[in-house]
Coordinates of C-alpha atoms in Angstrom, one line a residue:
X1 CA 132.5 137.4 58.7
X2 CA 131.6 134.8 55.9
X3 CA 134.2 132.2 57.3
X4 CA 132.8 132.8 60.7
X5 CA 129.3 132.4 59.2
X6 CA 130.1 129.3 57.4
X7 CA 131.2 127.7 60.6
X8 CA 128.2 128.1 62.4
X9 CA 125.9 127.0 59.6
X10 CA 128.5 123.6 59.2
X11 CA 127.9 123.2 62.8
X12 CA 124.3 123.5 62.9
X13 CA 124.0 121.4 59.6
X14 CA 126.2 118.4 61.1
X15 CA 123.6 117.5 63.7
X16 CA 121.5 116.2 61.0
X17 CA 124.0 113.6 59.7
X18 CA 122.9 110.7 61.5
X19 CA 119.0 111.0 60.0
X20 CA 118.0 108.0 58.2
X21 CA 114.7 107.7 56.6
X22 CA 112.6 106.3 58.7
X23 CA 109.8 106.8 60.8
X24 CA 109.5 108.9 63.7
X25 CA 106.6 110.2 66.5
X26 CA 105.6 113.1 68.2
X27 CA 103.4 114.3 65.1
X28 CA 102.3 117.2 66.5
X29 CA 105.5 118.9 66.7
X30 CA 105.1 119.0 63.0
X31 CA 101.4 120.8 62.8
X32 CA 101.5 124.4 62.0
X33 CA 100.0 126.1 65.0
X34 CA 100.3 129.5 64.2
X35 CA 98.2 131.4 61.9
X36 CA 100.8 133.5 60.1
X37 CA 103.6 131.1 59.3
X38 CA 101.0 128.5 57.8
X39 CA 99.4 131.2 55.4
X40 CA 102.6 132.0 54.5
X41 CA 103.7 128.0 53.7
X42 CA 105.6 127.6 56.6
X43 CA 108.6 129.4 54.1
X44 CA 109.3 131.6 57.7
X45 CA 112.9 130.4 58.7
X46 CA 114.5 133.6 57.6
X47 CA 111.6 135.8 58.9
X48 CA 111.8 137.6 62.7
X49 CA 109.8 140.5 64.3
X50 CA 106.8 137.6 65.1
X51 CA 105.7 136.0 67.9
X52 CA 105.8 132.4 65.6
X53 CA 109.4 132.7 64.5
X54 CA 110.5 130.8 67.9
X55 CA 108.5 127.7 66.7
X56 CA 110.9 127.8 63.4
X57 CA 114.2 129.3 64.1
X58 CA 115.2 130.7 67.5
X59 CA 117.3 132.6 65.9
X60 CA 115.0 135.2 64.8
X61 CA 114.1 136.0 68.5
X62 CA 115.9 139.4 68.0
X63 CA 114.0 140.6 65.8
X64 CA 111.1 141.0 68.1
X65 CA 112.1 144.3 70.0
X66 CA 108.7 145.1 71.6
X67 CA 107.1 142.3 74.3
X68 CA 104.5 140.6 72.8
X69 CA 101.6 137.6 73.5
X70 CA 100.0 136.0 71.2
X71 CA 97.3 133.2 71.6
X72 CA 96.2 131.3 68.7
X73 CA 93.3 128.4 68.2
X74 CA 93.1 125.7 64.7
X75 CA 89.9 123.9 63.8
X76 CA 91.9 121.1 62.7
X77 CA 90.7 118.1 60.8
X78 CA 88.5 115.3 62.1
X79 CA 87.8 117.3 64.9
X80 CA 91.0 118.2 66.2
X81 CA 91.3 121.1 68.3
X82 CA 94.7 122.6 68.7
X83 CA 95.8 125.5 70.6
X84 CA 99.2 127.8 71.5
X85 CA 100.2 130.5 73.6
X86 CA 103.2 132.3 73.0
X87 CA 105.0 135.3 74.6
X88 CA 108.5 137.0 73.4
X89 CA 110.1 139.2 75.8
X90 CA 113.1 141.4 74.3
X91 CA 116.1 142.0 76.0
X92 CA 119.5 144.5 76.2
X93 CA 121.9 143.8 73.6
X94 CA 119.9 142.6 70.8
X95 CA 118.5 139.8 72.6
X96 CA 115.3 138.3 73.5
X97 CA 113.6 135.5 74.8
X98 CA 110.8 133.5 74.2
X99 CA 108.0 131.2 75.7
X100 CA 105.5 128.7 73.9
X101 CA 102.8 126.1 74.9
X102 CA 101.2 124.6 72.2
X103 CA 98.2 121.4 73.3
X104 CA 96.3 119.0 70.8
X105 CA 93.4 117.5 72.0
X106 CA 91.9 114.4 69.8
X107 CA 88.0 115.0 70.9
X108 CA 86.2 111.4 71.5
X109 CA 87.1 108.6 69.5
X110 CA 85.4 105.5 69.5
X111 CA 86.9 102.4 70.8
X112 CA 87.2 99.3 68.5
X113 CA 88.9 96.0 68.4
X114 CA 89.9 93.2 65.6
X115 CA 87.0 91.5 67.4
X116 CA 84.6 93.9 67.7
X117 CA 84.9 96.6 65.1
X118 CA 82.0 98.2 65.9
X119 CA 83.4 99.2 69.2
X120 CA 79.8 98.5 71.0
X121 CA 80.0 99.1 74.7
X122 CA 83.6 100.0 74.6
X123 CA 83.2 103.4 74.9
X124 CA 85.1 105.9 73.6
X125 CA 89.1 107.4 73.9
X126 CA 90.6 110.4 73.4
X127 CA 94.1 111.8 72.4
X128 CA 96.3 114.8 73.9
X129 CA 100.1 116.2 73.5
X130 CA 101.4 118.9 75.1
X131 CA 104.5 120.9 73.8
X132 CA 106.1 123.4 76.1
X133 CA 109.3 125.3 74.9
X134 CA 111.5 127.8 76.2
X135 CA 113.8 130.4 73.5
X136 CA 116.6 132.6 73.6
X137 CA 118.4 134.6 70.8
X138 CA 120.5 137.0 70.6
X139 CA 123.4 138.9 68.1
X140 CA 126.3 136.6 67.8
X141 CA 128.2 139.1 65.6
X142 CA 127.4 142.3 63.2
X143 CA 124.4 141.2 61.4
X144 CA 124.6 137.3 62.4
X145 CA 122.0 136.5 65.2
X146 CA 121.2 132.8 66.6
X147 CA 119.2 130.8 69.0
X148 CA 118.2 127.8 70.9
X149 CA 115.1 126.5 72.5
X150 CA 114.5 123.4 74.5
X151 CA 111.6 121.8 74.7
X152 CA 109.5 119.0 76.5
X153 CA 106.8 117.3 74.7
X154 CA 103.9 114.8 76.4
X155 CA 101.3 112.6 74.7
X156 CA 98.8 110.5 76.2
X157 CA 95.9 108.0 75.3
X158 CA 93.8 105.8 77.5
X159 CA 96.4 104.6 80.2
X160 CA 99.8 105.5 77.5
X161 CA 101.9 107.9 77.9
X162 CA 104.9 109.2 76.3
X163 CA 107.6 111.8 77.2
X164 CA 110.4 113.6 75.3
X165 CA 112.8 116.7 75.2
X166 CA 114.0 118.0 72.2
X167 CA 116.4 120.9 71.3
X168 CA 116.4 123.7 68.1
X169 CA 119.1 125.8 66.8
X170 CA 118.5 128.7 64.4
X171 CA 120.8 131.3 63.0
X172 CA 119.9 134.4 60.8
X173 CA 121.9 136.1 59.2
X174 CA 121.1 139.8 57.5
X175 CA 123.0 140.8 54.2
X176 CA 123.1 144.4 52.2
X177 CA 121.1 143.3 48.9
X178 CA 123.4 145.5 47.0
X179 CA 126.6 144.7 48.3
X180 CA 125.2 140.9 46.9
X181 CA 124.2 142.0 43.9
X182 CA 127.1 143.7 43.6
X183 CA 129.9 140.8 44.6
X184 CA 127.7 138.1 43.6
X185 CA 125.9 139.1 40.6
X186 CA 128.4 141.7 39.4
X187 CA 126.3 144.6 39.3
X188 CA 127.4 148.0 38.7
X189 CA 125.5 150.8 38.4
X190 CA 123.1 152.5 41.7
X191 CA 119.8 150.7 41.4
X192 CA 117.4 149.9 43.9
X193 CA 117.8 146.0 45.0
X194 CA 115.9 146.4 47.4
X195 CA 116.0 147.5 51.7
X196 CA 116.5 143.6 53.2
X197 CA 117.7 140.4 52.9
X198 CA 117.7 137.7 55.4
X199 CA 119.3 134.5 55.6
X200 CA 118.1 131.5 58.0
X201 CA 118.8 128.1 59.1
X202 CA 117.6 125.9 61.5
X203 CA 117.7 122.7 63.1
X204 CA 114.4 121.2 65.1
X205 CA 113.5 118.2 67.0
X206 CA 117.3 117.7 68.0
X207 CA 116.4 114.9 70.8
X208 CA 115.2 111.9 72.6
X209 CA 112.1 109.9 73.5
X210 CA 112.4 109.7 77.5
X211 CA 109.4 107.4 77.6
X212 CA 107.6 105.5 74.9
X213 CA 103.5 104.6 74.9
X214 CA 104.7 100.7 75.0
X215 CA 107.9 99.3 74.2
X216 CA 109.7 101.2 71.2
X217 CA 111.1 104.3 71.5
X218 CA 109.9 106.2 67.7
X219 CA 112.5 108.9 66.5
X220 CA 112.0 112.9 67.1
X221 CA 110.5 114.7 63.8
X222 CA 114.4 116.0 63.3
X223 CA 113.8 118.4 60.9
X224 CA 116.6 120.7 58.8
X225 CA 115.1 124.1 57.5
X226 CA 116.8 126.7 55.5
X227 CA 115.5 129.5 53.7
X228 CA 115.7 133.6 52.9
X229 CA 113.6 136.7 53.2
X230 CA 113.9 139.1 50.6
X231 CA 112.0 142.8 51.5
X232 CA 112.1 144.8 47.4
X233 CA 109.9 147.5 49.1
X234 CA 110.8 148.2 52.6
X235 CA 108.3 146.4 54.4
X236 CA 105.6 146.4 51.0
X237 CA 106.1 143.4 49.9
X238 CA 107.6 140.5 51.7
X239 CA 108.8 137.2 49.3
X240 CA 110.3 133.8 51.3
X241 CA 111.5 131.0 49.8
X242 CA 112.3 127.9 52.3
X243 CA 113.6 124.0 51.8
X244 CA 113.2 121.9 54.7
X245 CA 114.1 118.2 55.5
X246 CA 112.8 116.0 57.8
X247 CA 114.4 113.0 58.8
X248 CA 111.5 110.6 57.4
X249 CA 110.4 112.3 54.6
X250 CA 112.1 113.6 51.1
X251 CA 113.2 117.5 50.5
X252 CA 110.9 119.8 49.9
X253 CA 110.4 123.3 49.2
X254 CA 108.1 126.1 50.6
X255 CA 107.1 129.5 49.5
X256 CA 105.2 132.8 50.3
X257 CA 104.7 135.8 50.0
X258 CA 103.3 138.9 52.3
X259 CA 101.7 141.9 50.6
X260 CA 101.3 145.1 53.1
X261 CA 100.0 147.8 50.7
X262 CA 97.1 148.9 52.5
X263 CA 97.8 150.4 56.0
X264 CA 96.5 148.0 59.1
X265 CA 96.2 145.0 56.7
X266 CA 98.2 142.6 55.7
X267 CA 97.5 139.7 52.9
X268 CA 99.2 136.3 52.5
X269 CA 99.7 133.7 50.2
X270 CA 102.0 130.2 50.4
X271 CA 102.9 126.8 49.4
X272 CA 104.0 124.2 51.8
X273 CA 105.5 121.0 49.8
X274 CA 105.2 119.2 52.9
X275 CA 101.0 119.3 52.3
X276 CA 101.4 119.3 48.7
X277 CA 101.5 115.5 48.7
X278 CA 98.0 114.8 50.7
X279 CA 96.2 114.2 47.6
X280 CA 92.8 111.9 46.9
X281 CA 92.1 112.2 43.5
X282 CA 89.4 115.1 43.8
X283 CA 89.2 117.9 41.8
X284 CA 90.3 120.1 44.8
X285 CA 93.9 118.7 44.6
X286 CA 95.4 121.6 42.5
X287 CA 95.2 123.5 46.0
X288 CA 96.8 120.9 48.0
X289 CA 99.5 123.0 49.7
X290 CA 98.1 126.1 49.2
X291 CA 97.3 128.2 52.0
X292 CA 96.3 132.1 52.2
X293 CA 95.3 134.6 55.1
X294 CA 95.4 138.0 56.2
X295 CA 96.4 139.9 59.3
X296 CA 95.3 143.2 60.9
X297 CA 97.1 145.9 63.0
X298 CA 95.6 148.4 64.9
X299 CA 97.6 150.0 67.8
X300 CA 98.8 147.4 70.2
X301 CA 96.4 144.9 68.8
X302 CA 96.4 142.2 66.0
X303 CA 94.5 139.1 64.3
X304 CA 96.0 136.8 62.2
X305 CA 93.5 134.4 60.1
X306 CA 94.9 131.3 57.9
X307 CA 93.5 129.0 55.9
X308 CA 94.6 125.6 54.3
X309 CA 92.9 123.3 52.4
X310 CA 93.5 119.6 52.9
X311 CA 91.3 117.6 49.9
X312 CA 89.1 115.5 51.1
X313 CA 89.8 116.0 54.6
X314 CA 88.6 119.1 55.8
X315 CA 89.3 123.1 55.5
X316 CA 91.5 123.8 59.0
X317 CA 91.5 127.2 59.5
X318 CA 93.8 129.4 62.6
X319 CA 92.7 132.3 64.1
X320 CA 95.1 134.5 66.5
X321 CA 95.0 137.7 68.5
X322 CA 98.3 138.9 69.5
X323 CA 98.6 142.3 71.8
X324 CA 101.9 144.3 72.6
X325 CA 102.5 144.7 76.1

């Protein structure tokens, strides 16, 4: 099993060999569009049984055993609006599959030029993207499940256009907590170490620009993510821990944390190093990173609220209802 498992993860890992530091488009595949995995620092590559998890590792598409949409809104910055619909649709033999259509839209800008930056009379512009993904995942062997989406991605401004497809892989794979605290750790003894432990890697943005807005063709957001889900307390308390590279940016490292102590409600804290750098010398950039929100279940029905604080740009907060079908 573990040779088997290191295979895959080799495999998955080697698609990001070529990356180079430099810089790349399609931004908006990089924007956190759903409510729960940006409270929760976008640390979710190990973490299944949500709607989100197909917009971070495909591979956690298994997890979601009852049929599910979700639809989800952001009050981004500088007036962007930003919106997703999601659906996962489990199958026989551990399987499922997943769709996802995520839009940005810019609001009115106005025009300007070198020679007339005031932009009077030129009216104004506005920016859109469209990201529309299809998932499968499914058990590969005893306790090792992966995935793959594909995805087509469209932006436009004024008369530009650009076009892409891109690709994930994602692989999960769930371990006995005491067998590794056991072999690992060399613990002896019967002790609680807890009911789950999750493993998960991923590969996003594996692709091409078909057509660029002029002449150069900008690099996908090719993005490596790895990470684990550790449950102490059955489904209590939730802890992830996640370290992602993207292909034009240096490593960093994402946490959070899920506390489910009170029944229907469910609070969340994280830290996503990717934000952690958007800093302007205010005293609000302690919290740069930070994000927190809460969800609540009742019956088929649930709301998922984040928020995360960008100093000295705005306060983006997602909202999303999700019902069981």
């Amino acid at each position: 099993m573990i040779k088997r498992l290191s295979i895959l993860i080799i495999a998955l890992a080697a698609v990001a060999i070529p990356a180079r530091a430099e810089d790349s488009g399609f931004s908006f595949l990089r924007v956190p569009v759903k409510a729960l995995p940006a409270s929760l620092g976008e640390a979710t590559v190990a973490m299944g049984g949500d709607a989100s998890c197909i917009l971070y590792n495909p591979g956690a598409l298994p997890y979601c055993n009852i049929k599910k949409i979700s639809a989800g809104y952001v009050n981004y910055i500088a007036g962007i609006q930003i919106g997703n619909i999601t659906y996962v649709h489990p199958l026989k033999e551990k399987s499922a599959a997943g769709l996802s259509l995520s839009y940005l839209n810019s609001g009115d800008i106005k025009q300007t030029t070198l020679l007339d930056p005031t932009g009077a009379g030129l009216g104004d512009f506005n920016y859109s993207s469209f990201v529309l993904q299809a998932s499968y995942g499914r058990e590969l062997l005893k306790d090792l499940y992966a995935g793959a989406s594909l995805k087509g991605i469209y932006d436009k401004t004024l008369e530009y256009s650009a076009a892409g497809g891109a690709v994930d892989l994602g692989c999960i794979y769930q371990l006995d907590p005491a067998m590794v605290a056991q072999k690992i750790f060399m613990a002896k003894g019967k002790r609680n170490y807890g009911t789950s432990l999750k493993l998960g890697l991923s590969v996003n943005n594996i692709g091409m620009v078909a057509k660029a807005f002029v002449a150069t063709k900008e690099k996908m957001p090719l993005t490596v993510r790895a990470g684990m889900e550790y449950r102490p307390f059955s489904d209590q308390l939730v802890i992830l821990l996640a370290g992602n590279k993207a292909i034009d940016n240096s490593f960093k490292m994402n946490f959070g944390t899920e506390l489910n102590f009170i029944k229907h409600l469910s609070l969340r804290l994280g830290y996503n190093g990717n934000l952690g750098d958007i800093q302007n010398g205010s005293d609000l950039d302690d919290f740069a990173g930070l994000g927190a929100g809460f969800g609540i279940k009742y019956k088929k029905y649930s709301i998922d609220y984040a928020y995360t604080p960008f100093p000295g740009l705005g306060h983006p907060m997602r909202l999303d209802l999700s019902l069981e079908i």
